[in-house]
Coordinates of C-alpha atoms in Angstrom, one line a residue:
X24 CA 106.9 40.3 0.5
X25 CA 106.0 43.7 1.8
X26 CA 107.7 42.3 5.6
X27 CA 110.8 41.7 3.4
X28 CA 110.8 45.2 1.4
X29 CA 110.5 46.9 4.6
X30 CA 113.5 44.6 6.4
X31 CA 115.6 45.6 3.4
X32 CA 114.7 49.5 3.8
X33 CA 115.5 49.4 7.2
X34 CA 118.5 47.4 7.1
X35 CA 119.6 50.1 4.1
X36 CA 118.7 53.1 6.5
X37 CA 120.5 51.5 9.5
X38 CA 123.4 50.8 7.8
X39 CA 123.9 54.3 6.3
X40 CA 123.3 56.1 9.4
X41 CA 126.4 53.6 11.2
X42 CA 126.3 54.8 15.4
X43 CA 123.9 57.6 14.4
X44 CA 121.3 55.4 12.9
X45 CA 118.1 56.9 13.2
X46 CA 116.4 53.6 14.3
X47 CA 118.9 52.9 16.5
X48 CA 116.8 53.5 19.4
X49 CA 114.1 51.5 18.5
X50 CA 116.6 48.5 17.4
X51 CA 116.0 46.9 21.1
X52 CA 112.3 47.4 21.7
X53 CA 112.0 46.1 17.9
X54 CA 114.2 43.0 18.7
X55 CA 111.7 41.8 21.4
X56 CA 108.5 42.2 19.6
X57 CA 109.9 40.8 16.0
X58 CA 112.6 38.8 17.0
X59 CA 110.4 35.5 15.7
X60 CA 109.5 37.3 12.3
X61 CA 112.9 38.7 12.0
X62 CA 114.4 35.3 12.2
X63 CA 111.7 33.9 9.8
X64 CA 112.9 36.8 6.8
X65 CA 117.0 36.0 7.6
X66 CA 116.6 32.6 6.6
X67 CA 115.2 33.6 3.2
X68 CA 118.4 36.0 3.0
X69 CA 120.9 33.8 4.8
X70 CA 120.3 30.0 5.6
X71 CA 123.4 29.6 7.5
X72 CA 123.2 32.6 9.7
X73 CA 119.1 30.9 10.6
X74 CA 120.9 27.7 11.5
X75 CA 123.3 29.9 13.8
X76 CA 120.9 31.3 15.4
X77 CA 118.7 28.2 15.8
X78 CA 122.0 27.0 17.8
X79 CA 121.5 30.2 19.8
X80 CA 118.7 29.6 20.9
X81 CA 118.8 25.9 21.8
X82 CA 119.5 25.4 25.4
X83 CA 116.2 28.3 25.7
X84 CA 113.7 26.5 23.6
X85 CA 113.5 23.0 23.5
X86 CA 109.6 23.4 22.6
X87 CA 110.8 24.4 19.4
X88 CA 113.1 21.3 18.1
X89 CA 110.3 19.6 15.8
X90 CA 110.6 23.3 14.0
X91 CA 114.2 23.4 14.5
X92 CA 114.2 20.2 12.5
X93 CA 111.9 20.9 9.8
X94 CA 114.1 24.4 8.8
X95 CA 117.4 22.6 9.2
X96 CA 115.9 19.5 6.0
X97 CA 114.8 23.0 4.2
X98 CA 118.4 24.3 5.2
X99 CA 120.2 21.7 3.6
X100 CA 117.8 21.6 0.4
X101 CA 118.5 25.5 -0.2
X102 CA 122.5 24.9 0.7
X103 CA 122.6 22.1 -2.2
X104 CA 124.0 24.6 -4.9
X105 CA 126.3 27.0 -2.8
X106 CA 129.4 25.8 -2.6
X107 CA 130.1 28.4 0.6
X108 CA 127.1 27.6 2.3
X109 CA 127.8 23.7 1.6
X110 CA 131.6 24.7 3.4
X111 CA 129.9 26.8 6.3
X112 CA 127.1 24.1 7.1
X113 CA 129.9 20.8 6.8
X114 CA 131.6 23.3 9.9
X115 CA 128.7 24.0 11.4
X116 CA 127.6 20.4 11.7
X117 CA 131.2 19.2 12.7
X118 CA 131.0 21.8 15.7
X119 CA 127.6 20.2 16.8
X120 CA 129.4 17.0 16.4
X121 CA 132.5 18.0 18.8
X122 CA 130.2 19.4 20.9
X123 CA 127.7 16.6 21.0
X124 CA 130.8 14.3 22.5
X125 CA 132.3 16.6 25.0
X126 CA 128.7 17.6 26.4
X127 CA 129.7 21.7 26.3
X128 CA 126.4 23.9 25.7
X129 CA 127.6 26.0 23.1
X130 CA 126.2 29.5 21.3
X131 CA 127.0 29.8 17.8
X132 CA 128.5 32.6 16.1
X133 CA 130.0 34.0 12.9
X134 CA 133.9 35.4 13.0
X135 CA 132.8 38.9 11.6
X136 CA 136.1 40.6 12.0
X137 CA 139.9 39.8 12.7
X138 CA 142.9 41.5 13.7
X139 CA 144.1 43.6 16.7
X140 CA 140.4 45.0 18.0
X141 CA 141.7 45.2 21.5
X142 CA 145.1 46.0 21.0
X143 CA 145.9 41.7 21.0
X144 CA 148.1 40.7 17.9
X145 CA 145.7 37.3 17.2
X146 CA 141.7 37.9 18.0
X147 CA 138.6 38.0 16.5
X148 CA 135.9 39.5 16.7
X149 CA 131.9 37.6 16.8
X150 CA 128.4 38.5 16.2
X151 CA 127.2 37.7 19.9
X152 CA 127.5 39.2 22.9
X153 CA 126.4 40.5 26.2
X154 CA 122.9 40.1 25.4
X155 CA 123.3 36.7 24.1
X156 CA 124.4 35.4 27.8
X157 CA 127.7 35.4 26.6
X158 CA 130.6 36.6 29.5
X159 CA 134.5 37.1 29.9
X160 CA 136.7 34.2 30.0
X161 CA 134.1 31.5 28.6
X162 CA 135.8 29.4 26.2
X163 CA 135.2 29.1 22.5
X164 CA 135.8 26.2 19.5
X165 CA 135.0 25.0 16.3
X166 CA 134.7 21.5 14.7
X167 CA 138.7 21.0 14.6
X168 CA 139.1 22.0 18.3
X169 CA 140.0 25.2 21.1
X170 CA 140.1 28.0 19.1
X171 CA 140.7 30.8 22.1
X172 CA 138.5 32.4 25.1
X173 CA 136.5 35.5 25.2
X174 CA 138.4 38.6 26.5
X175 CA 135.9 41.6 25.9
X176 CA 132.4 41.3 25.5
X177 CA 130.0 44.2 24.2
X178 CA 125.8 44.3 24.4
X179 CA 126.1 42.5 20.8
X180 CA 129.8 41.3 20.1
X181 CA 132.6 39.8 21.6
X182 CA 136.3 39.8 21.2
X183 CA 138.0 36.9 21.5
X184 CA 142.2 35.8 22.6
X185 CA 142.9 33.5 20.0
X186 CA 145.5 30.1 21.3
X187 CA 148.2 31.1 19.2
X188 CA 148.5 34.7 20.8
X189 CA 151.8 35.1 22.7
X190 CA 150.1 36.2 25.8
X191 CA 147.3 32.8 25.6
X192 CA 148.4 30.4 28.1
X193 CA 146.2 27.6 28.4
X194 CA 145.9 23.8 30.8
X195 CA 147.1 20.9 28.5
X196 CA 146.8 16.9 29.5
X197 CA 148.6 14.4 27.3
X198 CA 146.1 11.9 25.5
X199 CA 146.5 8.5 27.3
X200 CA 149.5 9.5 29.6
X201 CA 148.0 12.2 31.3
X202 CA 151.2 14.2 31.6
X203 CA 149.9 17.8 32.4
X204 CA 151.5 20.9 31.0
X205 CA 150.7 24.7 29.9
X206 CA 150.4 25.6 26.1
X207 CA 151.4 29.1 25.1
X208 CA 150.8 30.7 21.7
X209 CA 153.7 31.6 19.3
X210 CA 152.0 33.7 16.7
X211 CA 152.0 31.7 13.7
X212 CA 154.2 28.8 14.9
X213 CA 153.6 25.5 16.3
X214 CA 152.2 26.1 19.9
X215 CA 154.6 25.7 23.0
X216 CA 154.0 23.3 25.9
X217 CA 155.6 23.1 28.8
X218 CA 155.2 19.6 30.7
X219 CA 155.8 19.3 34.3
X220 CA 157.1 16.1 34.0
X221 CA 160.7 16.3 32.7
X222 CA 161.0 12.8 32.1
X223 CA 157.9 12.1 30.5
X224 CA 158.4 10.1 27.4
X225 CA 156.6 11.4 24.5
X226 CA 156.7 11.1 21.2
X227 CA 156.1 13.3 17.5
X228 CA 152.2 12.2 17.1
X229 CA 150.9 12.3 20.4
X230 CA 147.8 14.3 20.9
X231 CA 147.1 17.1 23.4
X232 CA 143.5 18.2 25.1
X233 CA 142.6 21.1 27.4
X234 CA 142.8 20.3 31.2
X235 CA 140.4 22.9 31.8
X236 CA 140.6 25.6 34.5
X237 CA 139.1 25.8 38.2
X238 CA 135.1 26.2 37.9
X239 CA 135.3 25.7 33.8
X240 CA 136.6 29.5 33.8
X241 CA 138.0 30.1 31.5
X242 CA 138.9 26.6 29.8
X243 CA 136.5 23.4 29.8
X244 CA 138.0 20.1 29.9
X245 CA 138.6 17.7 27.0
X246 CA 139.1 20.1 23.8
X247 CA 141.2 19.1 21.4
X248 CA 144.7 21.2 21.6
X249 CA 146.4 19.7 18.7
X250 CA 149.8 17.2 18.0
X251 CA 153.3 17.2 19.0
X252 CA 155.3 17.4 16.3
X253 CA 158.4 18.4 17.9
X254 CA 160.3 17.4 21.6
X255 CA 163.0 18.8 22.6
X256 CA 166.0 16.3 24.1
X257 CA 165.4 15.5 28.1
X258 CA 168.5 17.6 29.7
X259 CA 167.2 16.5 33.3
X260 CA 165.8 19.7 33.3
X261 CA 161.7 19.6 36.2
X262 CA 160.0 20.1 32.7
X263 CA 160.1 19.2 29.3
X264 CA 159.3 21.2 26.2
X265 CA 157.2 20.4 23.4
X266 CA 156.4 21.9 20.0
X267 CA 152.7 21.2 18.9
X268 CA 150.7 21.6 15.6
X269 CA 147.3 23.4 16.6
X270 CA 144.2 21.4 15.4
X271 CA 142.9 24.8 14.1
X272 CA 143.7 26.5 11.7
X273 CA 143.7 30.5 13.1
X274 CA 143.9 32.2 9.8
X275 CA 140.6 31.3 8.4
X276 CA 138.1 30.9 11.3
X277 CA 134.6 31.3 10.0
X278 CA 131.9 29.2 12.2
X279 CA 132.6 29.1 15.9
X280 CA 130.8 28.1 18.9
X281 CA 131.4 29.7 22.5
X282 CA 130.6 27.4 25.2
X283 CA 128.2 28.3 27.7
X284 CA 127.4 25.4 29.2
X285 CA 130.1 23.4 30.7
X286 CA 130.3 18.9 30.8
X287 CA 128.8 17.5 33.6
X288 CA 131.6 15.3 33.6
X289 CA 135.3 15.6 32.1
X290 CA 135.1 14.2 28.6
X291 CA 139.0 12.9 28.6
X292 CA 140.2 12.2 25.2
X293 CA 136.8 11.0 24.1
X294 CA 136.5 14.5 21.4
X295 CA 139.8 13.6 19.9
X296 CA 139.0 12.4 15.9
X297 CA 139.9 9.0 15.3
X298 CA 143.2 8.6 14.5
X299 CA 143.9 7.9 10.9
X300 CA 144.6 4.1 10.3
X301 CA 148.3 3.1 9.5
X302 CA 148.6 2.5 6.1
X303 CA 150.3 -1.3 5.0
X304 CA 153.5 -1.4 3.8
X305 CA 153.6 -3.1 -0.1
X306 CA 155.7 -6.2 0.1
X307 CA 157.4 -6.9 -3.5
X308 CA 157.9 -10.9 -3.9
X309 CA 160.7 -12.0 -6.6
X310 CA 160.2 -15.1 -8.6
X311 CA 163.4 -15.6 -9.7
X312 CA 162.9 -17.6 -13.6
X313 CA 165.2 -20.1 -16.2
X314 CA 166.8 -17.3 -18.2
X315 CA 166.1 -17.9 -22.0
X316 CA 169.6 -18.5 -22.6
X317 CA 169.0 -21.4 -20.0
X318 CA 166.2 -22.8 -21.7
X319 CA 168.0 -22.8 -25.1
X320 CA 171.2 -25.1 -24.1
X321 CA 169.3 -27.4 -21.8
X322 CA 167.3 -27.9 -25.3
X323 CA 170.1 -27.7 -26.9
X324 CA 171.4 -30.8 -25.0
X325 CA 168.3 -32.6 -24.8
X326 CA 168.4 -32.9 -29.1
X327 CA 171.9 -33.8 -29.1
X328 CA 171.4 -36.9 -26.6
X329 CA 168.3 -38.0 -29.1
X330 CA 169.3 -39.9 -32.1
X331 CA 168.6 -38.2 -35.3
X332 CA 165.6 -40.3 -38.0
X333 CA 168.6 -41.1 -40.4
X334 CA 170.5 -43.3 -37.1
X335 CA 167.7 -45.0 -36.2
X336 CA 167.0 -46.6 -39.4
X337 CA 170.7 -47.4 -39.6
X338 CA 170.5 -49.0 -36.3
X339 CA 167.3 -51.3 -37.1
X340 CA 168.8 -52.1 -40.8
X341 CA 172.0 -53.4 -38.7

């Protein structure tokens, strides 16, 4: 209790004093001598920022996974009555999923700002940095798919392009077809994508990944891009153009991983999601039915062909 009074005190200090902090100085010599304790007293303040930074550190310290394991169970124990932590850990494991199938060593980090940092009209700014290993042009994703590449990186943050900026332009391959094109960003429209085939037959649906850049720098291979949901008619034109629904959604980015690590291999399509399973068509069958007026006159006719009681004992007595 008295390590977690004192965290608190300086935490209250260092906030308060902003750049002129008065423990500024000592912020980086502290780091390396209590960066183990200070991880031990976040995840009694924040459970979710722990599990980040158990991410962070898990291409360093593989010694460390039984650990990992046992504060990720208490993790999800703590989580069970938060309904934002319950939100940021479902992201958090669906990134580790995405990034489980494409192979990408990733860094995770929390979106701590948004907005034009850098002068950019869509970024965002992250809680790692320089001194996290992280560098210009590496790219960056969540659990629904490319989310943008790192532009500016400072000893502790980083400022990140988002793929819907007009100036993001980005490798794209066709899922299944392989048709390659470019994606640029159109602010809060559907994306834009050029294909350099312009008589490639696509259709509304069809799926888009990253074709990734020359050294993985800045785009790995195999992120999901998004969906076509519009293609304009083929005028004969060397390229085609293609409207396309982002798999992310930009405006409300919370959990996001930047990958540091790139595939051994090129994942292909395999870190698309499933696609959804048609659903069947209803099929009404008519039974068409005698009509009561129907059933009365062929009963009707049936008594009138029958001989009443009254004729039949005339008949015998004849």
């Amino acid at each position: 209790m008295l390590l977690v009074a004192i965290a608190f005190a300086l935490i209250t200090v260092d906030i308060r004093g902003g750049e002129d902090s008065p423990v500024d100085g000592a912020r980086g010599a502290a780091a390396a001598v209590f960066g183990p304790i200070e991880n031990g007293v976040s995840s009694a303040v924040d459970p979710v920022g722990n599990a980040i930074a158990a991410i962070r550190d898990s291409g360093e310290r593989h010694d460390r996974l039984a650990e990992l394991e046992r504060e990720n169970a208490a993790l999800k124990a703590r989580l069970g009555s938060d309904d934002r932590n319950r939100s940021r850990l479902a992201q958090l494991n669906k990134m580790l999923k995405v990034a489980g199938e494409g192979q990408y060593g990733i860094k995770g980090a929390e979106v701590i700002a948004i907005g034009a940092a850098q002068g950019f009209s869509w970024t965002i700014t992250i809680d790692i940095g320089a001194n996290d290993g992280i560098k210009r042009d590496m790219t960056v994703l969540n659990g629904d798919g490319l989310v943008g590449r790192v532009t500016t990186v400072g000893p502790n943050t980083a400022t990140v392009l988002l793929a819907n900026d007009p100036d993001f332009t980005v490798g794209t391959r066709m899922e299944g077809s392989d048709e390659l094109g470019f994606a640029s960003g159109q602010g809060d429209r559907p994306l834009r994508v050029e294909l350099l085939n312009g008589k490639a037959q696509i259709k509304k649906g069809d799926r888009l990944v990253t074709f990734g850049s020359q050294a993985d720098r800045p785009f790995v291979p195999g992120v999901p891009v998004g969906v076509v949901s519009r293609v304009d008619p083929s005028g004969g034109d060397l390229t085609r153009t293609l409207y396309v629904t982002p798999f992310v959604g930009f405006s409300k980015l919370d959990i996001v991983g930047v990958v540091v690590q790139t595939p051994e291999k090129d994942p292909r399509d395999t870190v698309l999601p499933a696609k959804p399973k048609p659903t069947p068509t209803p099929t009404v069958t008519v039974t068409v039915t005698p009509g009561a007026e129907n059933a009365e006159s062929a009963e009707s006719a049936e008594n009138s062909e029958a001989p009443t009681d009254g004729e039949s004992q005339q008949e015998e007595n004849q």
